[in-house]
Coordinates of C-alpha atoms and ligand atoms in Angstrom, one line a residue:
Chain R
M1 CA 38.3 -2.0 -39.8
T2 CA 36.2 -5.1 -39.7
Q3 CA 33.7 -5.5 -37.0
D4 CA 32.5 -8.9 -35.8
L5 CA 28.9 -9.7 -36.6
I6 CA 26.7 -11.6 -34.2
P7 CA 23.4 -13.4 -34.7
I8 CA 20.2 -12.1 -33.2
Y9 CA 16.5 -12.8 -33.8
I10 CA 14.1 -10.0 -34.6
Y11 CA 10.5 -11.0 -34.8
S12 CA 11.8 -14.5 -34.8
R13 CA 14.0 -14.1 -37.9
K14 CA 17.7 -14.5 -37.7
Y15 CA 20.0 -11.6 -38.7
Y16 CA 23.7 -10.7 -38.3
V17 CA 24.5 -7.3 -36.8
P18 CA 27.7 -5.6 -35.6
E19 CA 28.7 -6.5 -32.1
G20 CA 28.1 -3.6 -29.7
S21 CA 25.0 -2.4 -31.5
T22 CA 22.0 -1.4 -29.4
I23 CA 18.7 -2.8 -30.4
I24 CA 17.9 0.4 -32.3
T25 CA 21.2 0.7 -34.1
A26 CA 20.9 -3.0 -35.0
L27 CA 17.5 -2.4 -36.5
E28 CA 18.8 0.6 -38.4
Y29 CA 21.8 -1.4 -39.6
L30 CA 19.4 -4.0 -41.0
G31 CA 17.4 -1.4 -42.9
F32 CA 14.2 -1.4 -40.8
K33 CA 12.4 1.8 -41.2
L34 CA 11.6 3.0 -37.7
K35 CA 8.5 5.2 -37.8
K36 CA 7.4 4.2 -34.4
G37 CA 9.3 2.8 -31.4
V38 CA 12.1 5.3 -31.3
G39 CA 12.5 8.8 -30.3
C40 CA 15.3 10.5 -28.3
K41 CA 17.8 7.7 -28.6
E42 CA 19.1 8.9 -25.2
G43 CA 17.1 6.8 -22.8
F44 CA 14.6 9.5 -21.9
C45 CA 11.5 9.4 -24.1
G46 CA 10.4 5.8 -23.4
A47 CA 9.4 5.2 -27.0
C48 CA 11.7 2.3 -27.7
A49 CA 10.5 -0.3 -25.2
S50 CA 11.5 -3.8 -26.2
L51 CA 11.2 -7.3 -24.9
Y52 CA 13.9 -9.8 -25.2
R53 CA 15.2 -13.2 -24.0
L54 CA 18.8 -14.1 -23.7
K55 CA 20.1 -17.5 -24.8
G56 CA 19.8 -20.1 -22.0
D57 CA 17.8 -17.8 -19.7
Y58 CA 14.0 -18.3 -19.2
K59 CA 13.6 -14.8 -17.9
L60 CA 11.7 -12.4 -20.2
K61 CA 13.4 -9.1 -19.9
G62 CA 12.4 -5.5 -20.7
G63 CA 14.8 -2.9 -22.0
L64 CA 15.0 0.4 -23.9
G65 CA 15.9 -0.3 -27.5
C66 CA 18.3 2.6 -27.6
Q67 CA 20.2 1.6 -24.4
T68 CA 20.2 -2.2 -24.6
V69 CA 23.2 -3.7 -26.3
V70 CA 22.5 -6.8 -28.3
Q71 CA 24.0 -10.2 -27.4
P72 CA 24.5 -13.3 -29.5
E73 CA 21.3 -15.3 -30.0
M74 CA 19.1 -12.7 -28.3
Q75 CA 15.5 -12.7 -29.3
I76 CA 14.0 -9.3 -29.6
V77 CA 10.6 -7.6 -30.3
Q78 CA 9.7 -4.0 -29.9
I79 CA 6.6 -2.9 -28.0
P80 CA 6.2 0.7 -29.2
F81 CA 2.9 1.3 -27.5
V82 CA 0.7 -0.3 -24.8
P83 CA -3.0 0.5 -24.9
A84 CA -3.9 2.1 -21.6
P85 CA -6.8 3.9 -20.0
K86 CA -6.0 7.5 -19.3
A87 CA -8.2 9.4 -16.9
V88 CA -9.2 12.9 -17.9
Y89 CA -9.4 15.3 -15.0
K90 CA -8.8 19.0 -14.2
I91 CA -6.1 19.0 -11.6
E92 CA -7.4 22.2 -10.1
E93 CA -10.7 20.4 -9.2
L94 CA -9.0 17.4 -7.5
Q95 CA -8.1 17.0 -3.8
P96 CA -5.1 15.2 -2.4
D97 CA -7.4 12.4 -1.3
P98 CA -6.7 8.7 -1.7
E99 CA -10.2 8.3 -3.1
I100 CA -8.9 9.7 -6.3
F101 CA -7.4 6.4 -7.3
V102 CA -10.7 4.6 -6.6
R103 CA -12.4 7.1 -8.9
Y104 CA -10.0 7.1 -11.8
Y105 CA -8.1 3.8 -11.6
P106 CA -10.2 1.4 -9.6
E107 CA -8.3 -1.6 -11.1
L108 CA -5.3 -0.4 -8.9
Y109 CA -6.8 -2.4 -6.0
R110 CA -6.5 -5.6 -8.0
C111 CA -2.8 -5.6 -7.4
L112 CA -1.6 -9.0 -6.4
S113 CA 1.8 -7.8 -5.2
C114 CA 3.5 -10.2 -7.7
N115 CA 6.3 -7.8 -8.5
T116 CA 6.1 -8.7 -12.2
C117 CA 6.1 -5.0 -13.0
T118 CA 9.3 -4.5 -11.1
K119 CA 10.9 -7.4 -12.9
I120 CA 10.3 -5.9 -16.3
C121 CA 10.9 -2.2 -15.7
P122 CA 13.8 -1.0 -17.9
Q123 CA 14.4 1.9 -15.5
E124 CA 14.8 -0.5 -12.6
L125 CA 12.1 1.2 -10.6
Q126 CA 10.4 -0.5 -7.6
V127 CA 7.2 -0.4 -9.6
M128 CA 5.2 -2.7 -7.2
D129 CA 6.3 -0.5 -4.3
F130 CA 4.9 2.6 -5.8
V131 CA 1.7 0.8 -6.8
Q132 CA 1.3 -0.3 -3.2
A133 CA 2.0 3.2 -2.0
A134 CA -0.9 4.4 -4.2
V135 CA -3.1 1.7 -2.7
R136 CA -2.5 3.2 0.7
G137 CA -2.8 6.8 -0.5
D138 CA 0.8 7.8 0.1
F139 CA 1.2 10.4 -2.7
E140 CA 4.7 11.4 -1.7
Q141 CA 6.0 7.9 -1.8
V142 CA 4.5 7.3 -5.2
A143 CA 6.0 10.5 -6.5
N144 CA 9.5 9.7 -5.3
L145 CA 9.5 6.0 -6.3
S146 CA 8.1 6.7 -9.8
F147 CA 10.1 9.9 -10.5
D148 CA 12.2 8.2 -13.2
C149 CA 9.3 6.5 -15.0
I150 CA 9.5 7.2 -18.7
M151 CA 6.1 5.7 -19.5
C152 CA 7.4 3.0 -21.7
G153 CA 4.4 0.8 -20.8
L154 CA 6.1 -2.5 -20.3
C155 CA 4.9 -2.9 -16.7
S156 CA 1.3 -2.5 -17.7
A157 CA 1.7 -5.0 -20.6
R158 CA 2.9 -7.6 -18.1
C159 CA 0.6 -6.9 -15.1
P160 CA -1.7 -9.8 -14.3
A161 CA -4.0 -7.3 -12.6
E162 CA -4.2 -5.1 -15.8
I163 CA -3.1 -2.0 -13.9
T164 CA -1.6 1.0 -15.8
Q165 CA 1.1 1.8 -13.3
F166 CA 2.5 4.7 -15.2
N167 CA -0.8 6.6 -15.5
V168 CA -1.5 6.0 -11.8
A169 CA 1.9 7.3 -11.0
M170 CA 1.4 10.4 -13.2
L171 CA -1.8 11.2 -11.4
A172 CA 0.0 10.8 -8.1
R173 CA 2.9 13.0 -9.1
R174 CA 0.6 15.7 -10.4
I175 CA -1.4 15.7 -7.1
Y176 CA 1.8 15.7 -5.1
G177 CA 3.4 18.5 -7.1
K178 CA 0.3 20.7 -7.0
Y179 CA -0.9 20.2 -3.5
L180 CA 1.6 18.5 -1.2
M181 CA 5.2 19.2 -2.3
K182 CA 7.1 21.9 -0.5
K183 CA 7.0 25.0 -2.8
S184 CA 10.2 26.3 -4.1
T185 CA 10.8 29.9 -3.1
F186 CA 13.4 30.1 -5.8
L187 CA 10.9 29.6 -8.6
E188 CA 8.6 32.3 -7.3
Q189 CA 11.4 34.7 -6.9
R190 CA 12.6 34.1 -10.5
L191 CA 9.1 34.5 -11.9
K192 CA 8.8 37.9 -10.2
E193 CA 12.2 38.9 -11.6
I194 CA 11.0 37.9 -15.1
E195 CA 7.8 39.8 -14.7
S196 CA 9.6 42.9 -13.5
G197 CA 11.6 42.9 -16.7
K198 CA 15.0 42.1 -15.2
Y199 CA 16.0 39.9 -18.1
E200 CA 14.6 41.9 -21.0
E201 CA 17.9 43.4 -21.9
G202 CA 19.7 40.1 -21.8
Y203 CA 17.1 38.5 -24.0
R204 CA 17.4 41.3 -26.6
E205 CA 21.1 40.9 -26.6
L206 CA 20.9 37.1 -27.2
M207 CA 18.4 37.6 -30.0
S208 CA 20.8 39.8 -31.8
L209 CA 23.7 37.3 -31.7
S210 CA 24.7 35.1 -34.7
Q211 CA 24.5 31.3 -34.4
E212 CA 28.2 31.0 -34.0
E213 CA 28.3 33.5 -31.1
L214 CA 25.3 31.8 -29.5
K215 CA 27.1 28.5 -29.6
N216 CA 30.2 30.0 -28.0
R217 CA 28.1 31.6 -25.3
Y218 CA 26.4 28.3 -24.6
F219 CA 29.6 26.3 -24.2
Q220 CA 31.2 29.0 -22.0
R221 CA 28.2 29.6 -19.8
E222 CA 28.6 29.3 -16.1
I223 CA 26.2 27.1 -14.2
D224 CA 26.0 28.8 -10.9
F225 CA 22.3 28.8 -10.0
Q226 CA 21.3 26.8 -7.0
I227 CA 18.4 24.4 -7.0
T228 CA 16.4 24.4 -3.8
Chain I
M1 CA 11.1 -0.8 25.2
T2 CA 10.8 -4.1 23.3
R3 CA 10.8 -3.5 19.5
M4 CA 8.6 -5.7 17.4
P5 CA 7.8 -5.8 13.7
Y6 CA 4.4 -4.3 12.9
Y7 CA 2.1 -4.8 9.9
P8 CA -0.6 -2.0 9.8
G9 CA -2.3 -3.0 6.5
C10 CA -3.9 -0.6 4.0
T11 CA -7.1 0.1 5.9
L12 CA -5.2 1.3 8.9
K13 CA -3.4 3.7 6.7
T14 CA -6.5 5.1 5.1
K15 CA -10.0 4.7 6.6
A16 CA -9.0 3.3 10.0
Q17 CA -6.1 5.5 11.0
N18 CA -7.6 5.8 14.4
Y19 CA -7.0 2.1 14.9
D20 CA -3.4 2.4 13.8
L21 CA -2.7 5.5 16.0
S22 CA -4.4 4.1 19.1
T23 CA -2.6 0.8 18.7
R24 CA 0.8 2.3 18.5
A25 CA 0.0 4.6 21.4
V26 CA -1.2 2.0 23.8
F27 CA 1.6 -0.4 23.1
R28 CA 4.2 2.3 23.6
E29 CA 2.6 2.9 27.0
L30 CA 3.0 -0.8 27.8
G31 CA 6.6 -0.8 26.8
I32 CA 6.4 -2.1 23.2
D33 CA 7.6 -0.2 20.2
L34 CA 5.9 -1.3 17.1
V35 CA 8.3 -1.0 14.1
E36 CA 6.4 -0.7 10.9
L37 CA 7.7 -3.2 8.3
P38 CA 9.6 -1.4 5.5
R39 CA 8.1 -1.9 2.0
W40 CA 5.0 -3.8 3.2
N41 CA 2.3 -4.5 0.6
C42 CA -1.4 -5.2 0.8
C43 CA -2.0 -8.7 2.1
G44 CA -4.7 -9.3 -0.4
A45 CA -7.7 -8.7 2.0
V46 CA -9.3 -12.1 1.6
F47 CA -7.5 -15.4 2.0
S48 CA -7.8 -17.3 -1.3
L49 CA -9.2 -20.8 -1.0
V50 CA -8.3 -21.6 -4.6
T51 CA -5.7 -24.4 -4.2
D52 CA -4.2 -24.1 -7.7
D53 CA -3.8 -20.4 -7.9
L54 CA -0.6 -19.7 -6.0
L55 CA -0.3 -16.1 -7.3
R56 CA -2.9 -15.2 -4.6
Q57 CA -0.5 -16.4 -1.9
V58 CA 2.4 -14.2 -3.1
A59 CA 1.2 -11.0 -1.5
P60 CA 1.2 -12.4 2.1
I61 CA 4.4 -14.2 1.6
T62 CA 6.2 -11.1 0.3
N63 CA 5.3 -9.4 3.6
L64 CA 6.7 -12.3 5.6
I65 CA 10.0 -12.0 3.6
R66 CA 10.0 -8.3 4.8
V67 CA 9.7 -9.6 8.3
Q68 CA 12.8 -11.8 7.8
E69 CA 14.6 -8.8 6.4
L70 CA 13.8 -6.7 9.4
Q71 CA 14.8 -9.6 11.7
G72 CA 18.2 -9.6 10.0
T73 CA 18.8 -6.0 11.1
D74 CA 19.2 -4.9 14.7
S75 CA 16.0 -2.9 14.7
V76 CA 13.7 -5.5 16.5
D77 CA 14.1 -7.3 19.7
D78 CA 11.1 -9.7 19.6
P79 CA 10.9 -11.2 16.0
R80 CA 7.2 -11.9 16.0
L81 CA 5.0 -10.0 13.6
V82 CA 2.3 -7.9 15.3
V83 CA -0.9 -7.4 13.3
P84 CA -3.9 -5.5 14.6
C85 CA -6.3 -5.7 11.6
A86 CA -8.4 -8.9 12.0
M87 CA -8.6 -9.4 8.3
C88 CA -4.9 -9.0 7.6
F89 CA -4.2 -11.2 10.6
N90 CA -6.4 -13.9 9.2
V91 CA -4.9 -13.7 5.7
L92 CA -1.3 -13.6 6.8
K93 CA -1.7 -16.4 9.3
R94 CA -3.5 -18.7 6.9
A95 CA -1.0 -18.1 4.1
N96 CA 1.8 -18.8 6.5
A97 CA 0.2 -22.1 7.6
R98 CA -0.4 -23.1 4.1
M99 CA 3.3 -22.6 3.3
K100 CA 4.3 -24.7 6.3
D101 CA 1.9 -27.5 5.2
N102 CA 2.9 -27.4 1.5
P103 CA 6.7 -27.0 1.1
E104 CA 6.2 -27.6 -2.6
D105 CA 4.0 -24.5 -2.9
L106 CA 6.5 -22.5 -0.9
K107 CA 9.3 -23.6 -3.2
K108 CA 7.3 -22.5 -6.3
I109 CA 6.6 -19.1 -4.7
N110 CA 10.2 -18.6 -3.8
D111 CA 11.3 -19.4 -7.3
F112 CA 8.8 -16.9 -8.6
L113 CA 10.1 -14.2 -6.2
Y114 CA 13.6 -14.3 -7.5
L115 CA 14.0 -10.5 -7.1
E116 CA 13.7 -10.8 -3.4
S117 CA 16.8 -10.6 -1.2
Q118 CA 16.1 -14.0 0.3
P119 CA 13.6 -16.8 0.0
Y120 CA 10.8 -17.2 2.6
R121 CA 11.9 -19.8 5.1
G122 CA 8.4 -20.4 6.6
E123 CA 9.3 -19.6 10.1
V124 CA 7.8 -16.2 10.9
Q125 CA 5.4 -16.1 13.8
I126 CA 2.4 -13.9 13.6
I127 CA 0.6 -12.6 16.6
H128 CA -2.5 -10.5 16.9
T129 CA -2.5 -7.4 19.1
L130 CA -5.1 -9.0 21.4
E131 CA -2.9 -12.0 21.9
L132 CA 0.0 -9.7 22.7
L133 CA -2.2 -7.9 25.3
K134 CA -3.0 -11.3 26.9
E135 CA 0.7 -12.0 27.1
I136 CA 1.4 -8.6 28.7
S137 CA -1.4 -9.8 31.1
A138 CA -4.6 -8.3 32.4
K139 CA -2.9 -7.7 35.7
R140 CA -0.3 -5.5 34.2
I141 CA -2.8 -3.6 32.2
K142 CA -5.0 -3.1 35.3
E143 CA -2.0 -1.6 37.1
Q144 CA -1.5 1.0 34.4
V145 CA -5.1 2.1 34.2
K146 CA -5.4 5.8 35.2
F147 CA -9.1 6.3 34.6
P148 CA -10.9 3.0 35.4
L149 CA -13.9 2.9 33.1
L150 CA -16.3 2.3 36.1
G151 CA -19.9 2.0 35.1
L152 CA -19.3 1.9 31.4
K153 CA -21.2 -1.0 29.8
V154 CA -19.1 -2.4 27.1
S155 CA -20.1 -5.1 24.7
P156 CA -17.2 -6.9 22.9
Y157 CA -17.7 -8.0 19.3
Y158 CA -15.5 -10.6 17.7
G159 CA -16.9 -11.3 14.3
C160 CA -15.4 -14.1 12.2
N161 CA -11.8 -13.4 11.3
L162 CA -10.2 -13.6 14.7
L163 CA -11.8 -17.0 15.4
R164 CA -12.2 -18.8 12.2
P165 CA -11.0 -21.2 10.9
K166 CA -10.2 -22.9 14.2
D167 CA -6.4 -23.3 13.5
V168 CA -5.8 -19.6 13.3
A169 CA -8.1 -18.6 16.1
I170 CA -6.7 -16.3 18.8
D171 CA -9.0 -17.8 21.4
N172 CA -11.6 -20.6 21.9
P173 CA -13.7 -20.1 18.7
E174 CA -16.9 -21.0 20.4
N175 CA -16.4 -19.2 23.7
P176 CA -13.7 -16.6 23.5
T177 CA -12.9 -14.4 26.6
L178 CA -10.0 -12.3 25.4
L179 CA -11.9 -9.1 24.8
E180 CA -14.0 -9.7 27.9
D181 CA -10.9 -10.1 30.2
F182 CA -9.4 -7.1 28.6
T183 CA -12.5 -5.0 29.1
Q184 CA -12.6 -6.0 32.8
A185 CA -9.0 -5.0 33.2
L186 CA -9.9 -1.5 32.2
G187 CA -12.5 -1.4 34.9
A188 CA -15.5 -1.4 32.6
E189 CA -18.5 -3.6 32.9
V190 CA -18.7 -6.4 30.4
V191 CA -22.1 -7.0 28.9
F192 CA -22.7 -10.3 27.1
N193 CA -24.2 -10.1 23.6
N194 CA -25.1 -13.5 22.4
R195 CA -24.6 -12.2 18.8
R196 CA -20.9 -11.3 19.4
L197 CA -19.6 -14.1 17.1
R198 CA -22.0 -13.5 14.3
C199 CA -20.7 -12.4 10.9
C200 CA -21.2 -8.7 10.2
G201 CA -21.7 -9.3 6.5
S202 CA -18.2 -8.4 5.6
Y203 CA -17.7 -7.3 1.9
Q204 CA -21.4 -7.8 1.1
T205 CA -21.6 -4.3 2.4
V206 CA -20.6 -3.0 -1.0
S207 CA -23.3 -4.7 -3.1
E208 CA -25.9 -5.9 -0.5
K209 CA -26.4 -3.0 1.9
G210 CA -29.8 -4.2 3.0
L211 CA -28.6 -7.7 3.8
V212 CA -25.7 -6.3 5.9
A213 CA -28.1 -3.8 7.6
D214 CA -30.3 -6.7 8.7
L215 CA -27.3 -8.5 10.2
V216 CA -26.1 -5.4 11.9
Y217 CA -29.6 -4.7 13.3
D218 CA -29.6 -8.2 14.8
I219 CA -26.1 -7.7 16.3
I220 CA -26.7 -4.2 17.7
M221 CA -30.1 -5.1 19.1
G222 CA -28.4 -8.1 20.9
A223 CA -26.0 -5.6 22.5
A224 CA -28.9 -3.2 23.3
R225 CA -30.9 -5.9 25.0
A226 CA -27.9 -6.6 27.2
G227 CA -27.7 -3.0 28.1
A228 CA -24.6 -1.9 26.3
D229 CA -23.4 1.7 26.1
L230 CA -20.6 0.9 23.6
I231 CA -19.4 -1.8 21.3
I232 CA -15.7 -2.6 20.8
T233 CA -14.2 -4.4 17.8
A234 CA -10.8 -5.4 16.4
C235 CA -11.5 -5.1 12.7
P236 CA -11.9 -2.1 10.4
L237 CA -14.5 -3.8 8.3
C238 CA -16.6 -5.0 11.3
S239 CA -16.4 -1.5 12.7
F240 CA -17.5 0.1 9.5
N241 CA -20.4 -2.3 9.1
L242 CA -21.6 -2.1 12.7
D243 CA -21.3 1.6 12.8
W244 CA -22.4 2.9 9.3
R245 CA -25.0 0.3 8.5
Q246 CA -26.9 1.4 11.5
K247 CA -28.1 4.1 9.2
E248 CA -30.0 1.6 7.0
A249 CA -30.9 -0.5 10.1
M250 CA -32.5 2.5 11.7
E251 CA -34.4 3.3 8.5
A252 CA -35.7 -0.3 8.2
H253 CA -36.5 -0.9 11.8
S254 CA -38.3 1.7 13.9
D255 CA -37.2 0.1 17.2
H256 CA -33.4 0.2 16.3
K257 CA -31.3 1.5 19.1
L258 CA -28.1 3.4 18.1
I259 CA -24.9 2.3 19.8
P260 CA -21.5 3.7 19.1
V261 CA -18.7 1.4 18.0
I262 CA -15.0 2.0 18.7
Y263 CA -11.7 -0.1 18.6
Y264 CA -10.7 -1.8 21.8
T265 CA -7.4 0.2 21.5
E266 CA -9.3 3.5 21.6
L267 CA -11.1 2.3 24.8
M268 CA -7.8 1.3 26.3
A269 CA -6.2 4.7 25.4
L270 CA -9.0 6.3 27.3
A271 CA -8.5 4.2 30.4
L272 CA -4.7 4.6 30.3
G273 CA -5.1 8.3 30.1
I274 CA -3.2 8.7 26.8
G275 CA -6.0 10.3 24.9
N276 CA -9.3 10.4 23.3
G277 CA -8.2 12.1 20.1
F278 CA -7.5 9.5 17.4
G279 CA -10.0 10.9 14.9
G280 CA -12.0 8.5 12.7
E281 CA -15.4 9.1 11.1
H282 CA -18.5 7.7 12.7
F283 CA -22.1 7.4 11.9
V284 CA -23.0 7.0 15.6
D285 CA -20.7 9.5 17.3
P286 CA -19.0 7.9 20.4
Q287 CA -17.8 11.3 21.6
P288 CA -20.8 12.4 23.7
L289 CA -20.5 9.2 25.7
L290 CA -16.7 9.2 26.0
Q291 CA -16.6 12.9 26.9
K292 CA -19.3 12.5 29.6
F293 CA -17.3 9.7 31.0
L294 CA -14.0 11.6 31.0
E295 CA -15.6 14.6 32.7
K296 CA -17.0 12.4 35.4
E297 CA -13.6 10.8 35.9
K298 CA -11.7 14.1 36.1
G299 CA -14.3 15.7 38.3
G300 CA -14.0 12.7 40.6
I301 CA -17.4 11.1 41.3
Ligands
LIG1 S1 7.3 2.0 -14.4 FE1 6.5 1.0 -16.1 S2 6.2 2.6 -17.7 FE2 7.5 3.4 -16.1 S3 9.5 3.0 -16.9 FE3 9.1 1.3 -15.6 S4 8.1 -0.2 -16.9 FE4 8.2 1.7 -18.1
LIG2 S1 2.5 -6.5 -12.0 FE1 0.5 -5.7 -11.5 S2 -0.3 -7.1 -9.9 FE2 1.9 -7.5 -10.1 S3 2.8 -6.2 -8.5 FE3 2.8 -5.0 -10.4 S4 1.0 -3.8 -10.3 FE4 0.7 -5.4 -8.8
LIG3 S1 -6.3 -6.9 3.3 FE1 -7.4 -5.2 3.8 S2 -6.8 -4.6 5.7 FE2 -5.3 -6.1 5.0 S3 -3.8 -4.9 4.0 FE3 -5.1 -5.3 2.4 S4 -6.7 -3.8 2.3 FE4 -5.5 -3.6 4.1
LIG4 S1 14.5 6.3 -28.0 FE1 13.9 7.5 -26.3 S2 14.3 6.2 -24.7 FE2 15.0 5.0 -26.3

């Protein structure tokens, strides 16, 4: 089987790679040794952030290397890491008070509402909207809008106000989860069951199984629990 | 109920929630339902005078696109955008005017905002809550007053943002009467402070407390000389400065007289009988005065 090769540019140099490759598989095909800038290859870890431009389009786009399929004449660079301030705090000592952002990420209030972060986000999140929700101290809104953030860093690299959106959102989600979110009764119940030893026997049985038997069990398992 | 788009602004969602809550409550009482703009963003707080930095105009314009979006649904009856915060009002209105005067700038901003559902067409009308009250008319407000504020000496304070520059002013910039007419409609006695148009010091309050305290001393003493019990404002930053900087003013001037500061909407809520409980932190607590007044009203003098 022959596969068509298409031209792409990596760090401005032209290469030919199989059509249908992702940015990561194209790099691998070309023999790049990827020590950074790749992780799960499933679109979850956020390690493979890349910037690219398509032929004939002025827009600078952001994508996950492992999810973005290359196109002819595409120019690509990986951005494996974006330097970012990260506040150190003990969550137990914080309050769900909007002043928290003033304390840890005061640059948040420099937001120009330009939406550049939203334009670049590979997860297609409404990044500006969650930044603005943080500006007005709405933790729940930040948590909901930023839930799928994989901390790739592209928004922060592009922001004219030099905000680190993903760390602000992380702080907001932690506060929201710890102090504001409705507690799941299901979790507490399950923790009690575990403490009371309800699953001890089941665990012992699993530990005694061979790898083959374990695999069988895994694939035949019933998923019947409810998430509340 | 007439439904109108409403822009609260960040301060009304954090430090000045009492202004937001009292505004919504009094307008509901007057038959206007303020519909909060979906996905609004901070207006930028200060109108940028830099002519070649268009990025500073993007924030207000994005909000005006949100108004267009809301107008496109059937959730508002009157399309004009209602803004209570004097600072937000000033920024939004000036940015809007700038776009009308400079179609080239508007085009550049619209090109930049390519993610938006629609370009800004430059036609949104912006109205301050005080202008809306004027439209509703002093007569109508007077009719709805349950507890006329008889004997309460109220000193209106305008500050800068509602009246300057002249082309966005909600009233005659040298001799406004909006707040005075309104105060009279509530049955209160208007006292004239000749410092009512003076700048309160605005954001200097962050780095130059002393300077702002001196301005505040001058303004408050103007009201005190006129015999005011209470000062009303339409701006969260004016309110903050006039109230909290009385602490420094008092420390620096032994003759300083403490006067409480509230929003005109809170005063109105009191007179319309819809409440006195909108919260808000104060340096000079207005509650003793307001409580005393309410008791007198309820007991029937
Ligand atoms: S919000 Fe920022 S860090 Fe999170 S996924 Fe989007 S671009 Fe990446
Ligand atoms: S890129 Fe930065 S300044 Fe622009 S909207 Fe996003 S957070 Fe605000
Ligand atoms: S300018 Fe000020 S009051 Fe207006 S929205 Fe932004 S922070 Fe809020
Ligand atoms: S490698 Fe993990 S998201 Fe792409």
